[in-house]
Tab-separated table of C-alpha atoms in Angstrom:
chain	number	residue	atom	x	y	z
A	57	MET	CA	119.222	91.689	86.085
A	58	ALA	CA	120.747	91.767	83.260
A	59	ASP	CA	120.582	87.988	80.966
A	60	SER	CA	119.394	86.802	84.396
A	61	THR	CA	115.745	88.941	84.017
A	62	PRO	CA	113.745	85.900	82.507
A	63	THR	CA	114.555	83.373	84.703
A	64	THR	CA	114.962	85.230	88.437
A	65	ALA	CA	111.861	87.348	88.212
A	66	GLY	CA	109.725	85.035	85.895
A	67	GLU	CA	110.117	81.867	88.361
A	68	ARG	CA	112.223	82.211	91.057
A	69	TRP	CA	111.740	85.055	92.765
A	70	LEU	CA	108.669	83.619	95.063
A	71	SER	CA	111.699	81.090	96.342
A	72	HIS	CA	113.950	83.572	97.122
A	73	ALA	CA	110.602	85.713	98.605
A	74	ALA	CA	109.787	82.379	100.620
A	75	ILE	CA	113.555	82.522	101.644
A	76	LEU	CA	113.198	85.998	103.129
A	77	ALA	CA	109.810	85.445	105.131
A	78	LEU	CA	111.442	82.109	106.884
A	79	GLY	CA	113.737	85.101	108.721
A	80	THR	CA	110.657	87.596	109.227
A	81	PHE	CA	108.851	84.958	110.377
A	82	ALA	CA	111.402	84.496	113.216
A	83	VAL	CA	112.215	88.119	113.434
A	84	GLY	CA	108.458	88.698	114.200
A	85	THR	CA	107.855	85.870	116.657
A	86	ASP	CA	110.202	87.343	118.509
A	87	THR	CA	108.930	90.566	118.405
A	88	PHE	CA	105.415	89.484	119.612
A	89	VAL	CA	106.047	86.421	122.021
A	90	ILE	CA	107.578	88.632	124.557
A	91	ALA	CA	104.458	90.510	125.609
A	92	GLY	CA	103.131	87.135	126.308
A	93	LEU	CA	105.838	85.669	128.966
A	94	LEU	CA	105.880	88.421	130.507
A	95	PRO	CA	104.502	86.907	133.429
A	96	ASP	CA	107.162	84.484	133.433
A	97	ILE	CA	110.188	86.639	132.889
A	98	SER	CA	108.950	88.517	135.717
A	99	ARG	CA	108.854	86.101	138.237
A	100	SER	CA	112.186	84.535	137.343
A	101	LEU	CA	114.199	87.703	137.458
A	102	GLU	CA	112.408	88.768	139.939
A	103	ILE	CA	110.766	92.677	138.523
A	104	SER	CA	107.424	93.847	138.678
A	105	LEU	CA	104.974	93.142	135.378
A	106	ALA	CA	105.349	96.007	134.628
A	107	THR	CA	109.440	96.516	134.698
A	108	ALA	CA	109.679	93.331	132.649
A	109	GLY	CA	107.403	94.837	129.977
A	110	GLN	CA	109.853	97.833	129.719
A	111	LEU	CA	111.640	94.261	127.470
A	112	VAL	CA	108.770	95.273	124.489
A	113	GLY	CA	108.835	98.735	124.895
A	114	VAL	CA	113.534	98.863	124.605
A	115	PHE	CA	112.774	96.593	121.804
A	116	SER	CA	110.897	98.977	119.389
A	117	LEU	CA	112.613	102.363	120.134
A	118	ALA	CA	115.388	100.749	119.574
A	119	TYR	CA	114.532	99.180	115.961
A	120	ALA	CA	113.218	102.286	115.526
A	121	LEU	CA	116.342	104.942	116.429
A	122	LEU	CA	118.337	101.535	114.811
A	123	SER	CA	116.772	100.964	111.022
A	124	PRO	CA	117.182	103.941	109.827
A	125	VAL	CA	121.320	104.238	110.562
A	126	LEU	CA	121.877	100.854	110.284
A	127	ALA	CA	120.145	101.033	106.468
A	128	ALA	CA	122.979	103.938	106.093
A	129	LEU	CA	125.719	102.294	107.492
A	130	THR	CA	125.081	99.249	105.583
A	131	ALA	CA	124.339	100.936	102.219
A	132	THR	CA	127.283	99.844	100.046
A	133	TRP	CA	127.083	96.227	101.067
A	134	SER	CA	125.366	93.617	99.205
A	135	ARG	CA	122.128	92.884	100.592
A	136	ARG	CA	122.982	88.764	100.879
A	137	ARG	CA	126.399	89.944	103.333
A	138	VAL	CA	123.469	92.699	105.283
A	139	LEU	CA	120.921	89.956	105.727
A	140	VAL	CA	123.184	87.009	106.502
A	141	THR	CA	124.766	88.822	109.096
A	142	ALA	CA	121.367	90.969	110.622
A	143	LEU	CA	120.477	87.381	111.446
A	144	CYS	CA	123.482	86.120	113.122
A	145	VAL	CA	123.444	89.597	115.409
A	146	PHE	CA	119.767	88.873	115.811
A	147	ALA	CA	120.402	84.806	116.751
A	148	VAL	CA	122.719	86.385	119.002
A	149	GLY	CA	120.997	88.689	120.960
A	150	ASN	CA	118.453	85.933	121.710
A	151	ILE	CA	121.170	83.788	122.749
A	152	ALA	CA	122.178	86.595	125.420
A	153	THR	CA	118.885	86.622	125.975
A	154	ALA	CA	118.435	83.478	127.228
A	155	LEU	CA	121.128	83.548	129.236
A	156	ALA	CA	120.529	86.543	131.047
A	157	PRO	CA	121.261	86.645	134.792
A	158	THR	CA	120.195	89.931	135.675
A	159	TYR	CA	117.306	91.900	134.148
A	160	GLY	CA	120.130	94.915	132.948
A	161	LEU	CA	121.813	92.088	131.178
A	162	THR	CA	118.540	91.302	129.747
A	163	LEU	CA	117.455	94.914	128.746
A	164	ALA	CA	121.383	94.928	126.474
A	165	SER	CA	120.332	91.571	124.743
A	166	ARG	CA	117.092	93.253	123.769
A	167	LEU	CA	119.063	96.097	122.107
A	168	LEU	CA	121.385	93.557	119.884
A	169	ALA	CA	118.135	91.454	119.197
A	170	ALA	CA	116.570	95.012	118.032
A	171	ALA	CA	119.437	95.322	115.908
A	172	GLY	CA	119.897	92.318	114.047
A	173	ALA	CA	116.291	93.092	113.602
A	174	ALA	CA	116.424	96.755	112.484
A	175	MET	CA	118.745	95.185	110.083
A	176	PHE	CA	116.974	92.483	108.548
A	177	THR	CA	112.942	93.406	107.934
A	178	PRO	CA	113.448	96.558	105.505
A	179	ASN	CA	116.681	94.870	103.990
A	180	ALA	CA	114.718	92.089	103.322
A	181	GLY	CA	111.888	94.109	101.552
A	182	ALA	CA	114.033	95.931	99.410
A	183	ALA	CA	115.651	92.614	98.162
A	184	ALA	CA	112.839	90.342	97.642
A	185	ALA	CA	111.441	93.658	95.429
A	186	ALA	CA	115.066	94.208	93.045
A	187	VAL	CA	114.842	90.539	92.499
A	188	ALA	CA	111.119	90.087	91.542
A	189	GLY	CA	111.524	93.605	89.530
A	190	SER	CA	109.248	96.187	89.743
A	191	GLU	CA	106.066	94.563	87.962
A	192	ARG	CA	106.099	91.841	90.792
A	193	ARG	CA	106.587	94.274	93.601
A	194	GLY	CA	103.889	94.575	95.551
A	195	ARG	CA	103.355	90.464	95.450
A	196	ALA	CA	107.549	89.737	96.799
A	197	LEU	CA	106.141	92.341	99.472
A	198	ALA	CA	103.633	90.851	100.550
A	199	VAL	CA	105.370	87.469	100.371
A	200	VAL	CA	108.002	88.707	102.702
A	201	THR	CA	105.263	90.451	104.890
A	202	LEU	CA	103.984	87.198	105.084
A	203	GLY	CA	106.222	85.725	107.539
A	204	LEU	CA	105.349	89.003	109.860
A	205	SER	CA	101.870	88.257	109.723
A	206	SER	CA	101.903	84.421	110.089
A	207	SER	CA	104.558	85.143	113.285
A	208	LEU	CA	101.720	86.611	114.691
A	209	ALA	CA	98.782	83.784	114.104
A	210	LEU	CA	101.718	80.967	114.964
A	211	GLY	CA	104.890	81.742	115.679
A	212	ALA	CA	103.336	83.658	118.925
A	213	PRO	CA	100.723	81.055	120.118
A	214	LEU	CA	103.816	78.453	119.582
A	215	GLY	CA	106.677	80.359	121.254
A	216	THR	CA	104.195	80.751	123.903
A	217	ALA	CA	103.714	77.399	124.211
A	218	ILE	CA	107.427	76.735	124.250
A	219	GLY	CA	107.963	79.370	126.984
A	220	ASN	CA	104.875	77.526	129.407
A	221	ALA	CA	106.326	74.390	129.122
A	222	PHE	CA	110.190	74.682	129.362
A	223	GLY	CA	110.590	78.040	130.252
A	224	TRP	CA	110.641	81.472	128.848
A	225	GLN	CA	114.038	81.074	127.557
A	226	ALA	CA	113.881	78.357	125.748
A	227	THR	CA	111.704	80.426	123.985
A	228	MET	CA	114.337	82.662	123.048
A	229	TRP	CA	116.680	79.614	122.278
A	230	PHE	CA	113.809	78.575	119.010
A	231	VAL	CA	114.053	82.041	118.274
A	232	ALA	CA	117.681	82.365	117.703
A	233	ALA	CA	117.900	78.585	116.307
A	234	LEU	CA	114.920	79.454	113.667
A	235	ALA	CA	117.435	82.485	113.149
A	236	LEU	CA	120.719	80.345	112.291
A	237	ALA	CA	118.587	78.452	110.530
A	238	VAL	CA	117.306	80.689	107.895
A	239	ALA	CA	121.050	82.429	107.537
A	240	PRO	CA	122.845	79.693	105.422
A	241	ALA	CA	119.801	79.774	103.290
A	242	ILE	CA	119.820	83.462	102.622
A	243	GLY	CA	123.622	83.038	101.661
A	244	LEU	CA	123.650	80.339	99.594
A	245	ARG	CA	120.173	80.818	97.965
A	246	LEU	CA	120.007	84.568	97.632
A	247	PRO	CA	121.090	86.449	94.625
A	248	ASP	CA	124.219	89.025	95.344
A	249	VAL	CA	121.721	91.816	95.510
A	250	ARG	CA	123.896	95.291	95.357
A	251	PRO	CA	122.924	98.667	95.310
A	252	GLY	CA	123.375	99.954	91.814
A	253	ALA	CA	125.682	102.931	92.091
A	254	ALA	CA	128.141	104.829	94.271
A	255	VAL	CA	125.729	107.245	96.715
A	256	GLY	CA	127.148	110.093	98.803
A	257	LEU	CA	125.334	110.162	102.476
A	258	ARG	CA	123.562	113.243	101.243
A	259	GLN	CA	121.827	111.254	98.255
A	260	ARG	CA	120.676	108.421	101.030
A	261	LEU	CA	119.309	110.501	103.295
A	262	ALA	CA	116.944	112.261	100.352
A	263	PRO	CA	114.123	110.431	101.691
A	264	LEU	CA	113.547	112.611	105.049
A	265	SER	CA	114.117	116.061	102.698
A	266	ASP	CA	110.985	114.597	100.432
A	267	ARG	CA	107.156	116.069	101.387
A	268	ARG	CA	105.577	113.361	99.393
A	269	VAL	CA	108.263	110.587	101.955
A	270	LEU	CA	107.274	112.374	104.956
A	271	ARG	CA	103.653	112.270	103.898
A	272	VAL	CA	103.717	108.783	103.280
A	273	LEU	CA	105.613	108.132	107.133
A	274	LEU	CA	102.694	110.095	108.394
A	275	VAL	CA	99.996	107.738	107.242
A	276	THR	CA	101.485	105.081	108.575
A	277	TRP	CA	102.096	106.517	111.952
A	278	LEU	CA	98.257	107.109	111.403
A	279	THR	CA	97.517	103.602	110.338
A	280	PHE	CA	99.445	101.602	112.872
A	281	THR	CA	98.538	103.797	115.753
A	282	ALA	CA	94.945	102.813	115.058
A	283	ILE	CA	95.727	99.668	114.856
A	284	TYR	CA	97.899	98.620	117.807
A	285	LEU	CA	95.818	101.050	119.986
A	286	PRO	CA	93.041	97.884	120.203
A	287	TYR	CA	95.802	94.827	119.276
A	288	THR	CA	97.797	96.129	122.970
A	289	TYR	CA	94.361	96.444	125.176
A	290	ILE	CA	92.692	93.483	123.030
A	291	SER	CA	91.532	91.594	126.351
A	292	ALA	CA	89.993	94.976	127.846
A	293	VAL	CA	88.436	96.669	124.396
A	294	PHE	CA	86.566	93.023	124.345
A	295	ALA	CA	86.609	92.153	127.807
A	296	PRO	CA	82.418	92.230	127.213
A	297	ALA	CA	82.582	89.561	124.823
A	298	THR	CA	85.283	87.426	126.162
A	299	GLY	CA	84.207	87.395	129.724
A	300	GLY	CA	88.170	87.541	130.586
A	301	ASN	CA	88.486	83.965	129.191
A	302	GLY	CA	92.035	83.933	128.012
A	303	ASN	CA	91.101	80.757	125.973
A	304	ARG	CA	88.776	83.373	123.743
A	305	VAL	CA	91.385	86.174	123.558
A	306	ALA	CA	93.759	83.603	122.042
A	307	LEU	CA	90.735	82.281	119.828
A	308	LEU	CA	90.959	86.363	118.960
A	309	LEU	CA	94.600	86.713	118.226
A	310	LEU	CA	94.752	83.421	116.402
A	311	VAL	CA	91.769	84.923	113.846
A	312	LEU	CA	93.459	88.287	113.981
A	313	GLY	CA	96.662	86.861	112.829
A	314	LEU	CA	95.092	84.411	110.092
A	315	ALA	CA	92.991	87.206	108.284
A	316	GLY	CA	96.352	89.609	107.834
A	317	THR	CA	97.777	86.681	106.082
A	318	VAL	CA	95.098	86.920	103.986
A	319	GLY	CA	94.665	90.176	103.655
A	320	ASN	CA	98.334	90.134	103.299
A	321	LEU	CA	99.018	88.016	100.564
A	322	MET	CA	95.909	90.428	98.565
A	323	ALA	CA	96.984	93.173	98.793
A	324	GLY	CA	100.333	92.549	97.203
A	325	ARG	CA	98.051	91.574	94.208
A	326	LEU	CA	96.472	94.238	94.294
A	327	ALA	CA	99.117	96.920	95.017
A	328	ASP	CA	100.576	95.745	91.491
A	329	ARG	CA	97.037	96.093	89.597
A	330	HIS	CA	95.275	98.476	91.137
A	331	GLY	CA	98.505	100.644	92.295
A	332	PRO	CA	99.579	100.655	95.833
A	333	ARG	CA	97.921	104.210	97.050
A	334	ARG	CA	94.269	102.900	96.124
A	335	VAL	CA	95.365	99.487	98.635
A	336	VAL	CA	96.399	102.283	101.236
A	337	ILE	CA	93.057	104.086	100.795
A	338	GLY	CA	90.905	100.972	100.791
A	339	ALA	CA	92.512	100.002	103.823
A	340	THR	CA	92.416	102.674	106.345
A	341	VAL	CA	88.827	103.617	104.978
A	342	GLY	CA	88.142	99.551	105.725
A	343	LEU	CA	90.353	100.117	109.448
A	344	THR	CA	87.851	103.517	109.782
A	345	VAL	CA	84.513	101.361	109.359
A	346	VAL	CA	85.482	98.538	111.499
A	347	PHE	CA	86.838	99.993	114.592
A	348	LEU	CA	83.195	102.207	114.116
A	349	ALA	CA	81.835	98.701	114.153
A	350	MET	CA	83.854	97.179	117.175
A	351	VAL	CA	81.969	99.543	119.949
A	352	PRO	CA	78.754	97.273	119.539
A	353	GLY	CA	80.562	94.524	118.168
A	354	ARG	CA	82.463	94.156	121.082
A	355	ASN	CA	79.438	92.588	123.392
A	356	HIS	CA	79.046	89.470	121.953
A	357	PHE	CA	81.570	87.054	120.649
A	358	ALA	CA	80.185	85.854	117.504
A	359	SER	CA	80.746	89.049	116.286
A	360	ALA	CA	84.027	90.114	118.085
A	361	ILE	CA	84.750	87.441	115.739
A	362	ALA	CA	83.844	88.657	113.077
A	363	VAL	CA	84.939	92.408	113.195
A	364	VAL	CA	89.290	90.900	114.329
A	365	ALA	CA	88.625	89.363	111.388
A	366	ILE	CA	87.876	92.259	109.064
A	367	THR	CA	90.606	94.178	111.272
A	368	GLY	CA	93.237	91.933	110.831
A	369	ALA	CA	92.507	91.849	107.074
A	370	SER	CA	92.733	95.352	106.639
A	371	ALA	CA	95.690	95.943	108.915
A	372	TRP	CA	98.010	93.499	107.128
A	373	SER	CA	97.025	94.465	103.466
A	374	MET	CA	98.733	98.073	104.598
A	375	THR	CA	102.328	96.989	105.231
A	376	ALA	CA	103.649	95.900	101.607
A	377	PRO	CA	101.327	99.169	99.986
A	378	GLN	CA	103.354	101.291	102.245
A	379	GLN	CA	107.028	99.766	101.448
A	380	SER	CA	105.908	99.984	98.119
A	381	ARG	CA	104.702	103.529	97.956
A	382	ILE	CA	108.024	104.133	100.113
A	383	MET	CA	109.675	102.171	97.335
A	384	ALA	CA	108.598	104.664	95.011
A	385	LEU	CA	109.523	107.704	96.160
A	386	SER	CA	113.000	106.664	96.481
A	387	PRO	CA	116.158	107.819	94.311
A	388	ALA	CA	118.302	104.523	93.013
A	389	GLY	CA	120.727	103.527	96.266
A	390	ALA	CA	118.131	104.743	99.112
A	391	GLU	CA	115.714	102.144	98.642
A	392	ALA	CA	116.373	100.171	101.755
A	393	LEU	CA	116.831	103.397	103.626
A	394	GLY	CA	113.167	104.487	102.860
A	395	VAL	CA	111.795	101.105	103.680
A	396	SER	CA	113.807	101.327	107.200
A	397	LEU	CA	112.170	104.776	107.798
A	398	ASN	CA	108.860	103.125	107.463
A	399	ALA	CA	110.376	100.571	109.550
A	400	ALA	CA	111.133	102.688	112.465
A	401	VAL	CA	107.942	104.628	111.812
A	402	THR	CA	105.806	101.361	112.429
A	403	PHE	CA	107.536	100.466	115.583
A	404	LEU	CA	107.099	104.332	116.697
A	405	ALA	CA	103.349	103.731	116.268
A	406	ILE	CA	103.425	100.883	118.463
A	407	ALA	CA	105.144	102.993	121.139
A	408	SER	CA	102.896	105.550	120.686
A	409	ALA	CA	99.433	103.023	121.072
A	410	SER	CA	100.478	102.107	124.286
A	411	LEU	CA	100.904	105.494	125.521
A	412	ILE	CA	97.805	106.782	124.004
A	413	GLY	CA	95.887	104.049	124.934
A	414	ALA	CA	96.914	104.267	129.039
A	415	ILE	CA	95.881	108.084	128.480
A	416	GLY	CA	92.264	107.478	126.596
A	417	LEU	CA	91.443	104.669	129.938
A	418	SER	CA	92.689	106.885	132.469
A	419	THR	CA	90.419	109.540	131.106
A	420	PHE	CA	87.640	107.890	130.094
A	421	HIS	CA	87.615	104.679	132.270
A	422	SER	CA	86.197	102.668	129.398
A	423	ALA	CA	88.149	100.645	127.161
A	424	VAL	CA	85.319	101.700	124.592
A	425	SER	CA	87.407	104.571	123.674
A	426	LEU	CA	90.061	102.713	122.461
A	427	PRO	CA	88.539	102.186	118.381
A	428	LEU	CA	87.021	105.326	118.810
A	429	ILE	CA	90.282	107.050	119.063
A	430	ALA	CA	91.512	104.058	116.337
A	431	ALA	CA	88.497	105.468	113.981
A	432	VAL	CA	89.781	108.600	113.718
A	433	SER	CA	93.516	108.199	113.507
A	434	ALA	CA	92.204	105.780	110.887
A	435	ALA	CA	90.027	108.778	109.149
A	436	MET	CA	93.238	111.022	109.010
A	437	ALA	CA	94.976	108.475	107.051
A	438	ALA	CA	92.837	108.089	104.553
A	439	LEU	CA	92.184	111.564	103.518
A	440	LEU	CA	96.362	112.444	104.014
A	441	THR	CA	95.737	109.575	101.606
A	442	TRP	CA	93.233	110.555	99.035
A	443	ARG	CA	94.825	113.767	99.146
A	444	SER	CA	97.900	113.180	97.791
A	445	ASP	CA	99.333	115.422	95.463
A	446	ARG	CA	99.084	114.215	91.655
A	447	SER	CA	103.026	114.617	91.399
A	448	GLU	CA	103.259	111.335	94.157
A	449	ARG	CA	101.628	108.991	92.029
A	450	GLN	CA	103.051	110.082	88.863
A	451	ARG	CA	106.950	110.837	89.660
A	452	GLY	CA	106.592	108.341	92.369
A	453	THR	CA	106.146	105.618	89.705
A	454	GLY	CA	108.678	106.409	88.039
A	455	ALA	CA	111.165	106.851	90.212
A	456	GLY	CA	110.282	103.771	91.749
A	457	GLU	CA	110.573	102.111	88.297
A	458	ALA	CA	114.045	103.944	87.882
A	459	ALA	CA	115.184	102.413	91.058
A	460	HIS	CA	114.229	98.786	90.315
A	461	ASN	CA	115.687	99.262	86.769
A	462	ALA	CA	119.507	99.944	88.343
A	463	ALA	CA	118.722	97.496	91.203
A	464	ASP	CA	117.991	95.099	88.756
A	465	SER	CA	120.925	95.828	87.169
A	466	SER	CA	123.591	95.173	89.716
A	467	VAL	CA	121.710	91.204	90.899
A	468	ARG	CA	124.163	88.299	89.927
């Protein structure tokens, strides 16, 4: 960071990361709230609930496909410019959703909102890491990810309440307003983080040819497929404990989000102290155990609360360390692309969980199969991370520090 390193990395990095977390809070609220608004959307647009559900699938798939593409296309832009542009595109997409008179236009508007989200979240993590420096990278990523976990605990319930009171379009206006409120703060406060050096397309896409990166991405896919299997079908998985009571399901979601917030913050500090790989191993082993415990724990509400709390803490312990691993393996100038690939795989995992869960329910005719499938997937992720070869840990860390030295020198 040249001569500004002591000030920015020592004291001001937290305020910059907090501003970026407000942006991820807006993006996360939009991501999680749609599911709760589907019945209202279905009635308003005169479509079936299944058809309305495609709004969630289209958003996730568009995010997954656009995230690495947009990262490559904007690789020469300053991170500040990318982030402000992303929030503006995201806001316009949500305004278009609120105003769309037909299902087709609503679907198209979700593509636009997804494009803005796909630009923002990976670049927010990369910018926070660059501003904080390599020694604080895990904590900076955890703060940015805090916006996502808190959007699950607070943003989605608040957005759902607004939708229930004033109509689902009001929720879209609310999310757009959040994004437009954060954009000026980022434009005025965030340092102008620029790529350390001009790189060609081949170098930007280098992470895709690195087996170590592909292995990390596979761990992301396995883990988040496992996480979203019981989450997507949480009402079915915990039906014996909730008795179909919507308030009890809402309480489980609240506990999941609050525990996830705690787990996320702890993971960032642990990743800086012990290394992200060890945190990932601990989180995936924890998920394996808790998914197995979910089978007997789903029968009583008290045990369901405990199981969900541990699940939330373990699940959100994955995000920041996995981002850190990807950044450490990415060459200088390609960090944002690496993070965007990880984000893309996460959203592919969400879609995979929905499909695998539907197959599991139709095949075994019982929701108890879902946590068992999730346990197998999490165990495979733990084993794959544990068996990651020594070269990843040694050369990856070196690459990450070199990348961040280059990034630090470009913050002005």
